[in-house]
Amino acid sequence: AQLGALTLPLKSGPRPRSSSGCHLFVARQGEGEAVLGSSPASWDPAGCCLRSFLSSLAAGSGLYLTTRSAKAACSRQSQDGVDKLVYRGGGEDGSEVAVDPEGYDVLVRNFVPRVPWPLILPTDSAFLIAFWLGAQGNNFGLHSDLFAEQFLVQHQGTKEVLLLLPRDAARIAPFPFLSSPLFYKSAHRSVSNLDLAGDPDGCLRAELCPGDVLYIPAWWWHEVRTISSGLSLSATYRYHTEDSDRFSKVMTLVYQLHSRAQSRKSSGRFAQHLRSFFAYSLAEAEADATCSEGRASSAATSAAASLPLLLVGVASAVLAGALAGFAFGRQSRG
């Protein structure tokens, strides 16, 4: 009853709007759409209460809500011998801030101390927490969170998660970073639109029920879809690597540089030169990597030939397990 009375902000948006660093974004997945659009328009809650919003979800409105803290705004701490999750609300410097005056932190601030959390969360790293509210059929689309590893926890409803190894970007077809800031999303939008014929890795599938936890490694492409009737609530505990911000800034700057080059009065010659400059360097790096892998493979083959067959079999099994990722079932804590 107390959570149902919470007032959502007047507007929603994909970017943080206040000092808390939180954002709350609501979009509508159109009727008949199998996946949310790559650049969906925001839907404004207009200050409605959470209970009213959940009722509209249950009635099949097609709305989908995500809200998240700033990076490193949450942590697992031990107080008086009891582990608990702490939301500081101040972002990466760890400082606390007052309640967000615009209300963008209302769900994060109230959900963190109440929802179950997995005992496998590390105790020495701060993280971003995100909550996802939707209903049957909601699908955010195929994407990658790049330099971030995370634990996806299902609290209510059932979700299907499809995962792809970050190996061949041509199969995924992310939006090109020179022409779009959506380089973390697949232009195909769904695994169902990919041609995976002949792919030795294929697509991994997990079905998450309440209490299930799935670990998603950095850069793995994933698509999450609610497959149960009724409401769905899940949470993501996301740990960004030290290269996360650096990569995002570089990609944004390259995109802006190319956009400005295209707008110059040079018939696009400058932009064309930039593309050829990047293409040459990337092609050379790929060629060098291929040569290095070939030499390493030859050396490994020679070394393996002198090892007992049993040892080679054990090493192969360990490598296969490391590549497969890990799913942890029902290790949530109330």
Coordinates of C-alpha atoms in Angstrom, one line a residue:
A1 CA 0.0 0.0 0.0
Q2 CA 2.8 2.4 0.9
L3 CA 4.6 1.7 -2.4
G4 CA 1.4 2.0 -4.4
A5 CA 0.9 5.6 -3.1
L6 CA 4.3 6.7 -4.5
T7 CA 4.0 9.6 -6.9
L8 CA 5.9 9.3 -10.2
P9 CA 7.5 12.4 -11.7
L10 CA 5.7 14.6 -14.2
K11 CA 7.9 13.8 -17.1
S12 CA 10.1 10.9 -18.1
G13 CA 13.3 11.0 -20.1
P14 CA 16.3 8.8 -21.1
R15 CA 18.9 11.1 -19.4
P16 CA 19.5 12.1 -15.8
R17 CA 17.8 15.4 -15.0
S18 CA 19.0 16.3 -11.5
S19 CA 21.9 16.0 -9.1
S20 CA 20.9 12.5 -8.0
G21 CA 21.9 11.1 -11.3
C22 CA 18.8 8.9 -11.4
H23 CA 16.6 8.7 -14.4
L24 CA 13.2 7.3 -15.0
F25 CA 12.0 6.5 -18.5
V26 CA 8.6 5.2 -19.7
A27 CA 7.9 4.2 -23.3
R28 CA 5.0 2.5 -25.1
Q29 CA 5.6 -0.7 -27.1
G30 CA 3.0 -0.4 -29.9
E31 CA 0.3 -3.0 -30.4
G32 CA 1.6 -5.7 -32.6
E33 CA 5.2 -4.7 -32.1
A34 CA 7.4 -7.6 -31.1
V35 CA 10.1 -5.3 -29.7
L36 CA 10.4 -1.7 -28.5
G37 CA 11.7 0.7 -31.2
S38 CA 15.4 1.7 -31.2
S39 CA 14.5 5.4 -30.3
P40 CA 11.1 5.2 -28.5
A41 CA 9.3 8.4 -27.6
S42 CA 9.0 8.9 -23.9
W43 CA 5.6 8.7 -22.2
D44 CA 5.1 11.2 -19.3
P45 CA 3.6 9.8 -16.1
A46 CA 2.2 13.3 -15.3
G47 CA 2.5 12.7 -11.6
C48 CA 0.3 9.6 -11.4
C49 CA 0.7 7.2 -8.5
L50 CA 2.5 3.9 -8.9
R51 CA -0.7 1.9 -8.2
S52 CA -2.4 3.6 -11.1
F53 CA 0.6 3.0 -13.4
L54 CA 0.7 -0.7 -12.5
S55 CA -3.0 -1.0 -13.2
S56 CA -2.4 0.4 -16.7
L57 CA 0.4 -2.2 -17.2
A58 CA -1.9 -5.0 -16.1
A59 CA -4.6 -3.8 -18.5
G60 CA -2.3 -4.2 -21.5
S61 CA -1.3 -0.6 -22.1
G62 CA 2.0 -1.7 -23.6
L63 CA 3.9 0.7 -21.3
Y64 CA 7.4 -0.2 -20.1
L65 CA 9.2 1.6 -17.3
T66 CA 12.9 1.5 -16.4
T67 CA 14.5 3.5 -13.7
R68 CA 18.1 3.5 -12.5
S69 CA 20.6 5.1 -10.2
A70 CA 23.8 6.9 -11.1
K71 CA 26.9 4.7 -11.6
A72 CA 28.4 3.5 -8.4
A73 CA 25.6 4.9 -6.3
C74 CA 24.8 1.6 -4.6
S75 CA 26.9 -0.8 -2.6
R76 CA 26.7 -3.9 -0.4
Q77 CA 27.7 -3.1 3.2
S78 CA 27.8 -4.8 6.5
Q79 CA 26.4 -3.0 9.5
D80 CA 26.3 -4.6 12.9
G81 CA 27.0 -7.9 11.4
V82 CA 24.1 -7.7 8.9
D83 CA 24.6 -7.3 5.2
K84 CA 22.4 -4.8 3.4
L85 CA 22.2 -2.7 0.2
V86 CA 22.8 1.0 0.6
Y87 CA 21.8 3.6 -1.9
R88 CA 23.7 6.9 -1.4
G89 CA 22.2 8.7 -4.3
G90 CA 25.2 10.9 -5.0
G91 CA 26.9 9.0 -7.8
E92 CA 30.5 8.1 -8.3
D93 CA 32.0 10.3 -5.7
G94 CA 30.0 8.5 -3.0
S95 CA 28.5 11.7 -1.5
E96 CA 24.9 11.7 -0.5
V97 CA 22.3 14.1 -1.8
A98 CA 18.9 15.1 -0.7
V99 CA 15.8 13.6 -2.2
D100 CA 15.6 14.4 -5.9
P101 CA 13.3 17.5 -6.2
E102 CA 12.0 16.3 -9.5
G103 CA 11.2 12.8 -8.2
Y104 CA 13.4 10.9 -10.6
D105 CA 14.8 8.8 -7.7
V106 CA 11.4 7.9 -6.2
L107 CA 11.4 4.2 -7.2
V108 CA 15.1 3.6 -6.7
R109 CA 15.1 5.2 -3.3
N110 CA 12.1 3.1 -2.2
F111 CA 12.8 -0.2 -4.0
V112 CA 16.5 -0.7 -2.9
P113 CA 15.8 -1.3 0.8
R114 CA 12.8 -3.6 0.0
V115 CA 13.6 -5.9 -2.9
P116 CA 15.5 -9.2 -2.4
W117 CA 19.1 -9.1 -3.6
P118 CA 21.5 -11.9 -4.6
L119 CA 24.1 -13.0 -2.0
I120 CA 26.7 -13.4 -4.7
L121 CA 27.0 -9.6 -5.1
P122 CA 30.6 -8.6 -4.3
T123 CA 31.3 -6.6 -1.2
D124 CA 34.1 -4.5 -2.5
S125 CA 32.6 -2.7 -5.5
A126 CA 29.9 0.0 -5.9
F127 CA 27.3 -0.5 -8.6
L128 CA 24.5 1.0 -10.6
I129 CA 21.0 -0.5 -9.9
A130 CA 18.2 -0.5 -12.4
F131 CA 14.6 -1.7 -12.1
W132 CA 12.4 -2.8 -15.0
L133 CA 8.6 -2.8 -14.8
G134 CA 6.5 -4.2 -17.6
A135 CA 4.1 -6.9 -18.7
Q136 CA 3.8 -9.8 -21.2
G137 CA 5.4 -9.2 -24.5
N138 CA 7.6 -6.2 -23.4
N139 CA 11.0 -6.5 -25.1
F140 CA 13.7 -3.9 -24.9
G141 CA 15.5 -5.3 -27.9
L142 CA 18.9 -6.8 -28.6
H143 CA 21.7 -4.7 -27.1
S144 CA 25.0 -4.7 -25.2
D145 CA 25.9 -2.9 -22.0
L146 CA 29.5 -2.8 -23.3
F147 CA 32.1 -2.3 -20.5
A148 CA 29.8 -3.5 -17.8
E149 CA 29.1 -6.9 -16.2
Q150 CA 25.9 -7.4 -14.4
F151 CA 23.5 -9.7 -12.4
L152 CA 19.9 -9.8 -13.7
V153 CA 17.5 -10.7 -10.9
Q154 CA 13.8 -11.7 -11.6
H155 CA 11.4 -10.7 -8.8
Q156 CA 8.0 -11.1 -10.4
G157 CA 6.8 -12.8 -13.6
T158 CA 9.0 -14.8 -16.0
K159 CA 11.4 -13.5 -18.6
E160 CA 13.2 -15.1 -21.5
V161 CA 16.9 -14.0 -22.0
L162 CA 18.7 -14.6 -25.3
L163 CA 22.5 -14.2 -25.2
L164 CA 25.1 -14.0 -27.9
L165 CA 28.9 -14.0 -27.6
P166 CA 30.6 -10.7 -28.5
R167 CA 32.5 -12.2 -31.3
D168 CA 31.3 -11.1 -34.8
A169 CA 29.7 -7.7 -34.8
A170 CA 28.7 -8.2 -38.5
R171 CA 26.1 -10.8 -37.3
I172 CA 24.7 -8.5 -34.7
A173 CA 24.8 -5.3 -36.9
P174 CA 25.1 -2.7 -34.2
F175 CA 24.2 0.8 -35.3
P176 CA 27.4 2.2 -36.8
F177 CA 29.1 4.5 -34.3
L178 CA 30.0 7.0 -37.1
S179 CA 26.4 7.7 -37.9
S180 CA 24.4 6.9 -34.7
P181 CA 24.8 7.3 -30.9
L182 CA 22.9 4.0 -30.6
F183 CA 26.0 1.9 -31.2
Y184 CA 25.1 -0.3 -28.2
K185 CA 21.9 -1.5 -29.9
S186 CA 21.5 -4.0 -32.8
A187 CA 20.0 -2.5 -35.9
H188 CA 18.1 -5.8 -36.4
R189 CA 16.5 -5.2 -32.9
S190 CA 15.9 -8.9 -32.2
V191 CA 17.7 -12.3 -32.3
S192 CA 14.8 -13.6 -34.5
N193 CA 16.0 -11.3 -37.3
L194 CA 19.6 -12.5 -37.2
D195 CA 21.1 -15.1 -39.6
L196 CA 22.9 -17.5 -37.2
A197 CA 23.2 -20.3 -39.7
G198 CA 26.7 -21.8 -39.4
D199 CA 27.4 -19.9 -36.2
P200 CA 29.4 -22.4 -34.0
D201 CA 28.3 -20.5 -30.8
G202 CA 24.7 -20.0 -31.7
C203 CA 22.4 -18.3 -29.2
L204 CA 22.1 -19.2 -25.5
R205 CA 18.7 -19.1 -23.9
A206 CA 17.7 -18.7 -20.2
E207 CA 14.3 -18.5 -18.6
L208 CA 14.2 -16.5 -15.4
C209 CA 11.5 -17.1 -12.8
P210 CA 11.1 -15.2 -9.5
G211 CA 14.2 -15.7 -7.4
D212 CA 16.5 -16.6 -10.4
V213 CA 19.7 -14.7 -11.0
L214 CA 21.6 -14.5 -14.3
Y215 CA 25.2 -13.3 -14.7
I216 CA 25.8 -11.4 -18.0
P217 CA 29.5 -10.8 -18.8
A218 CA 30.7 -7.5 -20.2
W219 CA 30.0 -7.0 -23.9
W220 CA 27.7 -10.0 -24.3
W221 CA 24.7 -9.1 -26.5
H222 CA 21.3 -9.9 -24.9
E223 CA 17.6 -9.6 -25.5
V224 CA 15.1 -9.8 -22.6
R225 CA 11.4 -10.4 -23.1
T226 CA 8.6 -10.9 -20.6
I227 CA 6.8 -14.2 -21.4
S228 CA 4.4 -14.5 -18.5
S229 CA 1.0 -12.9 -18.1
G230 CA 0.6 -10.2 -15.5
L231 CA 3.2 -7.8 -14.2
S232 CA 6.9 -8.3 -14.4
L233 CA 9.6 -6.7 -12.1
S234 CA 13.3 -7.3 -12.4
A235 CA 16.5 -5.6 -11.2
T236 CA 19.9 -5.3 -12.7
Y237 CA 23.0 -4.9 -10.6
R238 CA 25.6 -3.4 -13.0
Y239 CA 29.3 -3.1 -12.4
H240 CA 31.1 -0.8 -14.9
T241 CA 34.7 -1.4 -15.7
E242 CA 37.3 1.3 -15.6
D243 CA 37.1 1.7 -19.4
S244 CA 33.3 2.2 -19.5
D245 CA 33.3 6.0 -19.3
R246 CA 36.4 6.3 -21.5
F247 CA 34.8 4.2 -24.2
S248 CA 31.5 6.1 -24.2
K249 CA 33.3 9.5 -24.4
V250 CA 35.5 8.4 -27.2
M251 CA 32.6 7.0 -29.2
T252 CA 30.6 10.2 -28.7
L253 CA 33.5 12.4 -29.7
V254 CA 34.1 10.3 -32.9
Y255 CA 30.4 10.5 -33.8
Q256 CA 30.4 14.3 -33.3
L257 CA 33.7 14.6 -35.3
H258 CA 32.3 12.7 -38.2
S259 CA 29.0 14.6 -38.1
R260 CA 30.8 17.9 -38.3
A261 CA 33.0 16.6 -41.1
Q262 CA 29.9 15.7 -43.1
S263 CA 28.5 19.2 -42.6
R264 CA 31.6 20.9 -44.0
K265 CA 31.5 22.5 -47.4
S266 CA 33.8 20.0 -49.0
S267 CA 31.4 17.6 -50.8
G268 CA 31.9 15.1 -48.0
R269 CA 35.6 14.6 -48.9
F270 CA 36.8 15.2 -45.3
A271 CA 34.2 12.8 -43.9
Q272 CA 35.2 10.2 -46.5
H273 CA 38.9 10.6 -45.6
L274 CA 38.0 10.1 -41.9
R275 CA 36.2 6.9 -42.7
S276 CA 39.1 5.6 -44.8
F277 CA 41.5 6.6 -42.0
F278 CA 39.5 4.6 -39.4
A279 CA 38.9 1.7 -41.8
Y280 CA 42.6 1.3 -42.6
S281 CA 43.7 1.3 -38.9
L282 CA 41.0 -1.2 -38.0
A283 CA 41.8 -3.5 -40.9
E284 CA 45.5 -3.4 -40.0
A285 CA 44.7 -4.2 -36.4
E286 CA 42.5 -7.2 -37.5
A287 CA 45.2 -8.5 -39.8
D288 CA 47.8 -8.3 -37.0
A289 CA 45.5 -10.0 -34.6
T290 CA 44.8 -12.8 -37.1
C291 CA 48.6 -13.4 -37.6
S292 CA 49.2 -13.4 -33.8
E293 CA 46.3 -15.9 -33.3
G294 CA 47.7 -18.1 -36.0
R295 CA 51.2 -18.2 -34.4
A296 CA 49.7 -18.8 -30.9
S297 CA 47.5 -21.6 -32.3
S298 CA 50.5 -23.3 -33.9
A299 CA 52.5 -23.1 -30.7
A300 CA 49.6 -24.4 -28.6
T301 CA 49.1 -27.3 -31.0
S302 CA 52.8 -28.3 -30.7
A303 CA 52.7 -28.0 -26.9
A304 CA 49.4 -30.0 -26.6
A305 CA 50.8 -32.8 -28.6
S306 CA 53.3 -33.6 -25.8
L307 CA 50.6 -33.5 -23.1
P308 CA 48.6 -36.5 -21.9
L309 CA 45.2 -36.7 -23.6
L310 CA 43.4 -36.6 -20.3
L311 CA 45.0 -33.2 -19.4
V312 CA 44.0 -31.8 -22.8
G313 CA 40.4 -32.9 -22.3
V314 CA 40.2 -31.3 -18.9
A315 CA 41.6 -28.0 -20.2
S316 CA 39.1 -27.9 -23.0
A317 CA 36.2 -28.5 -20.6
V318 CA 37.3 -25.6 -18.4
L319 CA 37.6 -23.3 -21.3
A320 CA 34.2 -24.2 -22.6
G321 CA 32.7 -23.5 -19.1
A322 CA 34.4 -20.1 -19.0
L323 CA 32.9 -19.1 -22.3
A324 CA 29.4 -20.2 -21.5
G325 CA 28.7 -17.6 -18.7
F326 CA 27.0 -18.6 -15.5
A327 CA 23.4 -18.7 -14.4
F328 CA 22.7 -18.9 -10.7
G329 CA 19.3 -20.2 -9.7
R330 CA 17.3 -19.0 -6.7
Q331 CA 20.1 -17.5 -4.6
S332 CA 18.1 -14.3 -3.8
R333 CA 18.0 -13.0 -0.3
G334 CA 14.8 -11.7 1.2

